[in-house]
């Protein structure tokens, strides 16, 4: 009796403490089982939809709605997806919110370290853009991506700057930027507006952004009618939150049936 | 048993005659011919007096532009026109088929055909083919009950709306519509909005390009404006590289006649090609 009680044969092939149990008939799926618990973002969980960016005369404006979607569920309706880095740069984020929170803490710590050096220098939008591109591309090359799209904007040497960085490391800069569904719906509107008036004022830019956010609310099924805006000018960075655009549903009176 | 009512009264149920054959071909490695798509921006808009339809004019075969100036607004009847996106052959043949069915119906009833009739005919046919006919259409017209606009999807569903867009450039065009649509617009306003929507598709979508075609349908007449806006003109050559006559000196000129004789003449009857 003593022999069987303390014997390791008692629970043969059972789970080791702290490890995952291999069920009988288990098929050895390479990646997942070798990693154990998922340590890499394989699919995004809470996501943010499009982010828009527009250059105007003397600065940039970055807009993102305040929704965190859990798949098709509109779960978190008060998330901030724009972040002030310093007085010359701001970023807007779409994609996995957890990965953004990680990046946010890294950036905040770096900004603090920069302040501690007390040499009068701070992160410029272009240097921030360059650094983030390298981080994202590096992570993608190690099959451990940050599942985000970052829009980096700011004013450098008096010139406005807007950059786009993808989870696979695609990076470019342009006077008008849109990520996610915004690329299909809002980008044509932003491009039109910029081509017609490259030196628009802040008020005009805000109006254009509001128009685009409204159209996105009409046509993107994972959006919300409440958004935030980060405005960077030579005078500093300002975050306006929350903004609710007025929507017009009058067209509903013209629609009856489907044939 | 020739029916004078409609050209074809289809038998009930789905026809899966060719499925076995197609599967056999796939197994043997014989690839089905690839579709010649239109990758398009098409739009429709209801305004004060009628309907305005718009379309771009680029037809693509994957990444190559097959036709720089094709016509995507098809005639259904004198008061009904239809824009088509998707496989070019499918949109062309489907609209022609429904056009002929509608003409026979018109002769039978003695009345101007209604847009809802064309809509029914289209959706019933497309549903029968379960989405294999890749035709996404914007159907618009004016009949005795007023102006009507429908969008018809390849699987057979339809929507009756005041403004619609279809095709790969539909999101860009819809963004412009959402920004600028108002009920009961004037004709020039409506034409401009349609032109702007197609232009958004042309310049922001790679599947759409070239010119903007517009078709304005009212109670009394149809204005088929092709092209409405030549948005992408080919650049003009700045200079000519032709050498002037006399650049190379002519030393000697000789004219020779080449002799030949007729060996045999045959006359042969060739039968007419019928489908």
Coordinates of C-alpha atoms in Angstrom, one line a residue:
Chain A
X1 CA 0.0 0.0 0.0
X2 CA 2.8 2.4 0.9
X3 CA 4.6 1.6 -2.4
X4 CA 1.6 2.6 -4.6
X5 CA 0.7 5.6 -2.5
X6 CA 3.9 7.6 -2.9
X7 CA 4.6 6.0 -6.4
X8 CA 5.1 8.2 -9.4
X9 CA 3.2 5.5 -11.4
X10 CA 0.0 6.6 -9.6
X11 CA -0.7 9.4 -12.1
X12 CA 1.1 8.4 -15.2
X13 CA 1.5 11.1 -18.0
X14 CA -0.5 13.6 -16.0
X15 CA 0.2 17.3 -16.1
X16 CA 3.3 18.7 -14.6
X17 CA 2.6 21.5 -12.1
X18 CA 2.7 24.7 -14.1
X19 CA 2.6 23.1 -17.5
X20 CA -0.2 22.5 -20.0
X21 CA -1.7 19.0 -20.0
X22 CA -1.2 17.0 -23.2
X23 CA -4.5 15.3 -23.8
X24 CA -4.3 11.7 -25.1
X25 CA -4.4 11.7 -28.9
X26 CA -2.8 15.1 -28.9
X27 CA -1.4 16.2 -32.2
X28 CA 1.9 18.1 -31.9
X29 CA 1.1 21.5 -33.4
X30 CA 4.5 23.1 -33.7
X31 CA 4.4 26.8 -33.0
X32 CA 1.7 27.1 -30.4
X33 CA 2.7 24.1 -28.2
X34 CA 6.4 25.1 -28.2
X35 CA 5.5 28.6 -27.2
X36 CA 3.2 27.4 -24.5
X37 CA 0.8 30.1 -23.5
X38 CA 0.6 32.7 -26.2
X39 CA 3.4 35.2 -25.7
X40 CA 3.0 36.8 -29.1
X41 CA 0.1 38.8 -30.5
X42 CA -1.4 36.4 -33.0
X43 CA -4.7 38.1 -33.3
X44 CA -5.9 41.5 -31.9
X45 CA -8.4 41.4 -29.1
X46 CA -9.6 45.0 -28.2
X47 CA -9.1 47.1 -31.4
X48 CA -9.4 50.7 -32.4
X49 CA -10.6 51.5 -35.9
X50 CA -9.3 54.3 -38.3
X51 CA -7.1 57.2 -37.4
X52 CA -6.9 60.3 -39.5
X53 CA -4.2 62.9 -40.0
X54 CA -4.2 66.2 -41.8
X55 CA -1.5 68.9 -42.3
X56 CA -2.6 72.5 -42.2
X57 CA -0.8 75.8 -42.3
X58 CA 1.4 75.7 -39.3
X59 CA 0.6 72.3 -37.8
X60 CA -1.0 68.9 -38.0
X61 CA -4.3 67.5 -36.6
X62 CA -4.7 63.8 -35.7
X63 CA -8.2 62.4 -35.0
X64 CA -9.4 59.0 -33.7
X65 CA -12.7 57.9 -32.3
X66 CA -13.0 56.7 -28.7
X67 CA -14.2 53.2 -29.3
X68 CA -12.5 49.9 -28.3
X69 CA -14.2 47.1 -30.2
X70 CA -14.1 43.5 -28.8
X71 CA -14.7 41.9 -32.2
X72 CA -18.2 43.0 -33.2
X73 CA -19.0 44.3 -29.7
X74 CA -18.6 48.0 -29.0
X75 CA -17.1 47.3 -25.6
X76 CA -15.1 50.3 -24.4
X77 CA -16.6 53.6 -25.4
X78 CA -14.2 56.0 -23.7
X79 CA -10.8 54.9 -24.9
X80 CA -8.2 57.5 -25.7
X81 CA -6.4 56.6 -28.9
X82 CA -4.4 59.8 -29.3
X83 CA -1.4 60.6 -27.2
X84 CA 0.7 63.7 -26.6
X85 CA 4.4 62.8 -26.7
X86 CA 5.7 66.3 -26.1
X87 CA 5.1 69.8 -27.3
X88 CA 6.2 69.0 -30.8
X89 CA 4.8 65.6 -31.4
X90 CA 1.7 63.5 -31.0
X91 CA 0.7 60.0 -32.1
X92 CA -2.6 58.3 -33.0
X93 CA -3.1 54.6 -32.8
X94 CA -5.3 52.0 -34.4
X95 CA -5.2 48.2 -33.9
X96 CA -4.7 46.2 -30.7
X97 CA -5.2 48.4 -27.6
X98 CA -3.0 46.3 -25.4
X99 CA 0.0 46.6 -27.7
X100 CA -0.6 50.4 -27.8
X101 CA -0.6 50.5 -23.9
X102 CA 2.8 48.8 -24.0
X103 CA 4.2 51.2 -26.5
X104 CA 2.7 54.1 -24.6
X105 CA 4.5 53.2 -21.4
X106 CA 7.8 52.7 -23.3
X107 CA 7.4 56.1 -25.0
X108 CA 6.4 57.9 -21.7
X109 CA 9.5 56.4 -20.0
X110 CA 11.7 57.6 -22.8
X111 CA 10.2 61.1 -22.6
X112 CA 10.9 61.2 -18.9
X113 CA 14.5 60.0 -19.4
X114 CA 14.9 62.7 -22.0
X115 CA 13.6 65.4 -19.6
X116 CA 16.0 64.1 -16.9
X117 CA 19.0 64.8 -19.2
X118 CA 17.9 68.4 -19.1
X119 CA 19.7 69.4 -22.3
X120 CA 16.9 71.4 -24.0
X121 CA 16.4 68.6 -26.6
X122 CA 13.2 66.6 -26.9
X123 CA 12.0 64.0 -29.3
X124 CA 11.2 65.5 -32.7
X125 CA 8.4 64.0 -34.8
X126 CA 10.8 62.7 -37.4
X127 CA 13.1 61.0 -34.9
X128 CA 10.1 59.5 -33.2
X129 CA 8.8 58.3 -36.5
X130 CA 12.2 56.8 -37.4
X131 CA 12.6 55.0 -34.1
X132 CA 9.1 53.6 -34.1
X133 CA 9.6 52.3 -37.6
X134 CA 12.7 50.4 -36.5
X135 CA 10.9 49.0 -33.5
X136 CA 7.9 47.7 -35.4
X137 CA 9.9 46.3 -38.3
X138 CA 12.2 44.5 -35.9
X139 CA 9.3 43.0 -34.0
X140 CA 7.7 41.8 -37.2
X141 CA 11.0 40.3 -38.3
X142 CA 11.0 38.2 -35.1
X143 CA 7.4 37.1 -35.6
X144 CA 6.2 39.0 -32.6
X145 CA 4.5 42.1 -34.0
X146 CA 2.9 45.0 -32.2
X147 CA -0.5 44.7 -33.9
X148 CA -0.9 48.4 -34.5
X149 CA -0.8 51.2 -37.0
X150 CA 0.8 54.4 -35.7
X151 CA 0.2 57.8 -37.1
X152 CA 3.0 60.1 -35.9
X153 CA 2.5 63.9 -36.3
X154 CA 4.1 67.1 -35.3
X155 CA 5.9 70.2 -36.2
X156 CA 9.6 70.1 -37.0
X157 CA 11.6 73.2 -38.0
X158 CA 8.4 75.1 -38.6
X159 CA 7.2 72.5 -41.1
X160 CA 4.3 70.1 -40.3
X161 CA 5.1 66.4 -40.5
X162 CA 2.8 63.4 -40.6
X163 CA 3.9 59.7 -40.8
X164 CA 2.3 56.3 -41.0
X165 CA 3.8 53.1 -39.6
X166 CA 2.2 49.7 -40.0
X167 CA 2.6 46.5 -37.9
X168 CA 4.7 45.0 -40.7
X169 CA 7.0 48.1 -40.7
X170 CA 5.6 49.9 -43.8
X171 CA 6.4 53.6 -43.2
X172 CA 5.8 56.7 -45.2
X173 CA 4.9 60.3 -44.7
X174 CA 2.3 62.4 -46.5
X175 CA 0.3 65.5 -45.9
X176 CA -2.8 63.4 -45.5
X177 CA -2.9 60.0 -43.7
X178 CA -5.6 57.6 -42.9
X179 CA -5.4 54.1 -41.4
X180 CA -7.9 51.2 -41.5
X181 CA -11.2 51.9 -43.2
X182 CA -10.3 55.6 -43.2
X183 CA -7.9 54.8 -46.0
X184 CA -10.8 53.8 -48.3
X185 CA -13.4 56.3 -47.1
X186 CA -11.7 59.3 -45.6
X187 CA -8.5 59.4 -47.6
X188 CA -10.2 60.6 -50.8
X189 CA -11.9 63.4 -48.9
X190 CA -8.8 64.4 -47.1
X191 CA -6.8 64.4 -50.4
X192 CA -9.4 66.5 -52.1
X193 CA -9.4 69.0 -49.3
X194 CA -5.6 69.2 -49.2
X195 CA -5.2 69.5 -52.9
X196 CA -7.7 72.3 -53.1
X197 CA -6.2 74.2 -50.2
X198 CA -2.7 73.1 -49.0
X199 CA -2.4 76.1 -46.6
X200 CA -5.7 75.8 -44.8
X201 CA -6.3 77.3 -41.4
X202 CA -6.8 75.3 -38.2
X203 CA -10.5 76.0 -38.2
X204 CA -10.9 74.7 -41.8
X205 CA -8.8 71.6 -41.0
X206 CA -11.0 70.8 -37.9
X207 CA -14.1 71.2 -40.1
X208 CA -12.7 68.8 -42.7
X209 CA -11.8 66.3 -40.1
X210 CA -15.2 66.5 -38.5
X211 CA -16.8 65.9 -42.0
X212 CA -14.6 62.8 -42.4
X213 CA -15.3 61.4 -38.9
X214 CA -19.0 61.9 -39.7
X215 CA -18.8 59.9 -42.9
X216 CA -16.7 57.2 -41.1
X217 CA -19.4 57.0 -38.5
X218 CA -22.0 56.5 -41.3
X219 CA -20.1 53.9 -43.2
X220 CA -17.7 52.0 -40.8
X221 CA -19.5 49.4 -38.8
X222 CA -16.9 49.5 -36.0
X223 CA -17.0 53.2 -35.3
X224 CA -18.4 55.6 -32.7
X225 CA -19.7 59.1 -33.0
X226 CA -17.4 60.4 -30.3
X227 CA -13.8 61.3 -31.1
X228 CA -10.7 63.0 -29.9
X229 CA -8.4 65.3 -31.7
X230 CA -4.7 66.1 -31.2
X231 CA -3.5 69.4 -32.6
X232 CA 0.2 70.1 -32.8
X233 CA 1.4 73.6 -33.7
X234 CA 4.5 75.6 -33.0
X235 CA 2.9 76.7 -29.8
X236 CA 2.5 73.2 -28.5
X237 CA 0.3 70.1 -28.5
X238 CA -3.3 70.3 -27.5
X239 CA -5.8 67.4 -27.1
X240 CA -9.5 68.2 -27.6
X241 CA -11.8 65.6 -26.2
X242 CA -14.6 64.5 -26.6
X243 CA -16.1 65.8 -29.8
X244 CA -19.5 64.5 -31.0
X245 CA -20.4 65.3 -34.6
X246 CA -23.9 66.1 -35.7
X247 CA -25.3 63.3 -37.9
X248 CA -28.1 63.7 -40.4
X249 CA -30.5 60.7 -40.8
X250 CA -33.2 62.6 -42.8
X251 CA -32.5 60.3 -45.8
X252 CA -34.4 57.6 -43.8
X253 CA -37.7 59.2 -44.9
X254 CA -36.8 58.4 -48.6
X255 CA -36.2 54.7 -48.0
X256 CA -39.0 52.1 -47.9
X257 CA -38.6 48.4 -48.7
X258 CA -35.9 47.0 -50.9
X259 CA -37.8 46.8 -54.3
Chain B
X1 CA -44.1 26.3 -77.9
X2 CA -42.5 29.7 -78.6
X3 CA -43.8 32.0 -75.9
X4 CA -44.7 35.5 -76.9
X5 CA -44.7 36.8 -73.3
X6 CA -41.1 36.4 -72.3
X7 CA -38.1 35.1 -74.2
X8 CA -37.4 32.4 -71.5
X9 CA -39.7 31.0 -68.9
X10 CA -37.1 29.2 -66.8
X11 CA -37.8 25.7 -65.3
X12 CA -38.0 25.7 -61.6
X13 CA -34.9 24.8 -59.5
X14 CA -31.2 25.3 -59.9
X15 CA -29.3 24.0 -62.9
X16 CA -26.2 22.2 -61.9
X17 CA -25.6 20.6 -65.2
X18 CA -22.0 21.7 -65.6
X19 CA -20.8 21.2 -62.0
X20 CA -19.6 17.6 -62.5
X21 CA -17.8 18.5 -65.7
X22 CA -16.1 21.5 -64.1
X23 CA -14.9 19.5 -61.2
X24 CA -13.5 16.9 -63.6
X25 CA -11.6 19.6 -65.4
X26 CA -10.2 20.9 -62.2
X27 CA -8.9 17.5 -61.2
X28 CA -7.3 17.0 -64.6
X29 CA -5.5 20.4 -64.1
X30 CA -7.5 22.2 -66.9
X31 CA -7.9 25.7 -65.5
X32 CA -11.1 27.6 -66.1
X33 CA -10.7 30.8 -68.1
X34 CA -10.1 33.8 -65.9
X35 CA -12.8 36.4 -65.8
X36 CA -12.2 39.8 -67.5
X37 CA -13.3 42.1 -64.7
X38 CA -14.2 45.7 -64.7
X39 CA -12.8 46.8 -61.3
X40 CA -15.0 49.9 -61.3
X41 CA -16.7 52.8 -59.7
X42 CA -20.4 53.1 -60.6
X43 CA -22.9 55.4 -58.9
X44 CA -26.5 56.4 -59.0
X45 CA -28.4 59.3 -57.6
X46 CA -32.0 60.4 -57.4
X47 CA -32.5 64.2 -57.8
X48 CA -35.4 66.5 -58.3
X49 CA -36.5 65.5 -61.8
X50 CA -35.1 62.0 -62.1
X51 CA -32.0 59.9 -61.9
X52 CA -28.3 60.5 -62.6
X53 CA -26.1 57.5 -63.3
X54 CA -22.3 57.7 -63.4
X55 CA -19.5 55.4 -64.2
X56 CA -15.7 55.4 -64.9
X57 CA -14.4 53.8 -68.1
X58 CA -11.5 51.5 -67.2
X59 CA -11.7 47.7 -67.7
X60 CA -9.0 45.6 -66.1
X61 CA -7.6 42.1 -66.5
X62 CA -6.0 41.6 -63.1
X63 CA -3.4 44.4 -63.0
X64 CA -3.4 45.4 -66.7
X65 CA -5.8 47.9 -68.2
X66 CA -7.6 45.9 -70.9
X67 CA -9.9 48.8 -72.2
X68 CA -9.1 52.5 -71.5
X69 CA -12.5 53.7 -72.6
X70 CA -15.2 51.0 -72.2
X71 CA -18.9 51.9 -71.7
X72 CA -20.3 50.7 -68.4
X73 CA -23.8 52.3 -68.6
X74 CA -26.0 49.8 -70.4
X75 CA -29.3 50.4 -72.1
X76 CA -32.2 48.5 -70.6
X77 CA -35.1 50.4 -72.2
X78 CA -35.7 54.0 -73.4
X79 CA -36.4 55.1 -69.8
X80 CA -34.2 52.7 -67.9
X81 CA -30.4 52.4 -67.9
X82 CA -28.1 50.2 -65.8
X83 CA -24.4 50.6 -64.7
X84 CA -22.5 47.3 -64.3
X85 CA -19.5 46.3 -62.1
X86 CA -17.9 42.9 -61.8
X87 CA -17.1 40.5 -64.7
X88 CA -17.6 42.5 -68.0
X89 CA -19.2 39.6 -69.9
X90 CA -21.6 39.0 -67.1
X91 CA -22.8 42.6 -66.8
X92 CA -23.0 42.9 -70.6
X93 CA -25.0 39.7 -71.2
X94 CA -27.2 40.1 -68.2
X95 CA -28.3 43.6 -69.1
X96 CA -28.9 42.6 -72.7
X97 CA -31.0 39.6 -71.7
X98 CA -33.1 41.7 -69.3
X99 CA -33.4 44.4 -71.9
X100 CA -34.8 42.0 -74.5
X101 CA -37.2 40.4 -71.9
X102 CA -38.4 43.9 -71.0
X103 CA -38.9 44.8 -74.6
X104 CA -41.1 41.8 -75.2
X105 CA -43.0 42.6 -72.0
X106 CA -43.5 46.2 -73.2
X107 CA -44.9 45.0 -76.5
X108 CA -47.2 42.7 -74.7
X109 CA -48.5 45.2 -72.2
X110 CA -48.4 48.3 -74.4
X111 CA -47.0 50.3 -71.5
X112 CA -43.7 51.9 -70.7
X113 CA -41.8 49.4 -68.6
X114 CA -41.3 50.1 -64.9
X115 CA -38.0 50.1 -63.1
X116 CA -39.2 47.6 -60.5
X117 CA -39.9 45.1 -63.3
X118 CA -36.3 45.3 -64.5
X119 CA -35.3 44.9 -60.9
X120 CA -37.3 41.8 -60.4
X121 CA -36.1 40.2 -63.6
X122 CA -32.5 40.9 -62.7
X123 CA -32.7 39.6 -59.1
X124 CA -34.6 36.5 -60.0
X125 CA -32.0 35.6 -62.6
X126 CA -29.0 36.4 -60.5
X127 CA -30.4 34.4 -57.5
X128 CA -30.9 31.5 -59.7
X129 CA -27.2 31.4 -60.5
X130 CA -26.3 31.7 -56.8
X131 CA -23.7 34.4 -57.2
X132 CA -21.7 32.7 -60.0
X133 CA -22.8 35.5 -62.3
X134 CA -20.6 38.2 -61.0
X135 CA -22.7 41.2 -61.9
X136 CA -23.1 44.1 -59.4
X137 CA -25.5 46.6 -61.0
X138 CA -26.8 50.1 -60.4
X139 CA -30.3 50.2 -62.0
X140 CA -32.0 53.5 -62.5
X141 CA -34.9 54.9 -64.5
X142 CA -38.0 57.0 -64.6
X143 CA -41.4 55.5 -65.1
X144 CA -45.1 56.4 -64.6
X145 CA -44.6 56.1 -60.8
X146 CA -41.6 58.4 -60.7
X147 CA -37.8 58.1 -60.6
X148 CA -36.4 54.9 -59.0
X149 CA -32.9 53.7 -58.2
X150 CA -31.8 50.2 -57.2
X151 CA -28.6 48.4 -56.5
X152 CA -28.5 44.7 -57.4
X153 CA -25.9 42.4 -55.9
X154 CA -24.4 39.3 -57.6
X155 CA -26.2 36.9 -55.2
X156 CA -29.6 38.5 -56.0
X157 CA -30.3 40.9 -53.2
X158 CA -31.5 44.4 -54.1
X159 CA -31.7 47.8 -52.3
X160 CA -33.9 50.7 -53.1
X161 CA -32.1 53.8 -52.1
X162 CA -31.7 57.5 -53.0
X163 CA -28.0 57.1 -53.7
X164 CA -25.9 54.0 -54.3
X165 CA -22.3 53.1 -55.3
X166 CA -20.9 49.8 -56.4
X167 CA -17.5 48.4 -57.5
X168 CA -14.0 48.5 -56.1
X169 CA -14.1 52.3 -56.0
X170 CA -17.5 52.3 -54.2
X171 CA -16.1 53.3 -50.8
X172 CA -14.3 56.4 -52.2
X173 CA -17.5 57.4 -54.2
X174 CA -19.8 56.8 -51.2
X175 CA -17.6 59.0 -49.0
X176 CA -18.2 61.9 -51.5
X177 CA -22.0 61.1 -51.6
X178 CA -22.3 61.0 -47.8
X179 CA -20.6 64.4 -47.7
X180 CA -22.6 66.1 -50.4
X181 CA -26.0 64.4 -50.9
X182 CA -29.2 66.4 -50.3
X183 CA -32.7 65.4 -51.2
X184 CA -34.2 67.1 -54.3
X185 CA -31.0 68.5 -55.8
X186 CA -31.0 70.5 -59.0
X187 CA -29.7 68.8 -62.2
X188 CA -26.3 70.6 -62.4
X189 CA -25.7 70.0 -58.7
X190 CA -26.5 66.3 -59.1
X191 CA -24.3 66.0 -62.2
X192 CA -21.4 67.6 -60.4
X193 CA -21.8 65.4 -57.3
X194 CA -21.9 62.3 -59.5
X195 CA -18.8 63.5 -61.4
X196 CA -17.0 64.2 -58.0
X197 CA -17.9 60.7 -56.7
X198 CA -16.6 59.0 -59.8
X199 CA -13.4 61.2 -59.8
X200 CA -12.8 60.1 -56.1
X201 CA -13.0 56.5 -57.4
X202 CA -10.8 57.2 -60.4
X203 CA -8.0 58.9 -58.4
X204 CA -8.1 56.8 -55.2
X205 CA -8.8 53.3 -56.5
X206 CA -6.5 51.5 -58.8
X207 CA -9.3 49.4 -60.4
X208 CA -11.0 52.6 -61.8
X209 CA -9.6 55.2 -64.2
X210 CA -9.8 57.2 -67.4
X211 CA -13.0 59.2 -68.0
X212 CA -16.3 59.9 -66.3
X213 CA -19.5 58.9 -68.2
X214 CA -22.8 60.3 -67.0
X215 CA -26.4 59.4 -67.9
X216 CA -29.3 61.8 -66.8
X217 CA -32.7 60.2 -67.0
X218 CA -35.8 62.3 -66.7
X219 CA -39.5 61.8 -67.5
X220 CA -39.2 63.1 -71.0
X221 CA -35.7 62.4 -72.2
X222 CA -32.4 60.7 -71.5
X223 CA -29.0 62.5 -71.7
X224 CA -26.3 60.0 -72.3
X225 CA -23.1 62.0 -71.9
X226 CA -20.1 60.1 -72.9
X227 CA -17.5 61.3 -71.9
X228 CA -18.8 63.8 -69.4
X229 CA -15.3 64.6 -68.0
X230 CA -12.0 63.5 -69.6
X231 CA -10.1 63.4 -66.3
X232 CA -7.1 61.5 -67.7
X233 CA -5.9 62.9 -71.0
X234 CA -2.8 61.4 -72.5
X235 CA 0.1 63.9 -72.5
X236 CA 0.8 65.8 -75.8
X237 CA 4.2 65.3 -77.4
X238 CA 6.2 68.5 -77.2
X239 CA 8.1 68.1 -80.5
X240 CA 8.5 65.9 -83.6
X241 CA 11.4 63.6 -84.2
X242 CA 10.7 63.1 -87.9
X243 CA 13.6 63.8 -90.2
X244 CA 12.7 66.3 -92.9
X245 CA 12.5 65.0 -96.5
X246 CA 15.8 65.5 -98.2
X247 CA 17.9 64.9 -95.0
X248 CA 19.4 61.9 -96.7
X249 CA 20.5 62.7 -100.3
X250 CA 19.0 60.5 -103.0
X251 CA 21.7 59.3 -105.5
X252 CA 19.7 57.2 -108.0
X253 CA 16.0 56.3 -108.5
X254 CA 14.9 53.1 -110.4
X255 CA 11.3 51.8 -110.7
X256 CA 10.8 48.1 -111.4
X257 CA 7.6 46.2 -112.1
X258 CA 7.2 42.9 -110.2
X259 CA 5.7 40.3 -112.7
X260 CA 3.2 37.8 -111.3
X261 CA 0.5 35.5 -112.9
X262 CA -2.8 34.2 -111.6
X263 CA -2.4 30.4 -111.1
X264 CA -5.9 29.3 -109.8
X265 CA -9.2 31.0 -108.8
X266 CA -11.6 29.2 -106.5
X267 CA -15.0 30.4 -105.3
X268 CA -16.3 28.8 -102.0
X269 CA -19.5 29.3 -100.0
X270 CA -18.9 30.1 -96.3
X271 CA -21.8 29.5 -93.9
X272 CA -22.9 32.5 -91.7
X273 CA -21.7 32.2 -88.1
X274 CA -24.6 31.8 -85.7
X275 CA -24.4 31.6 -81.9

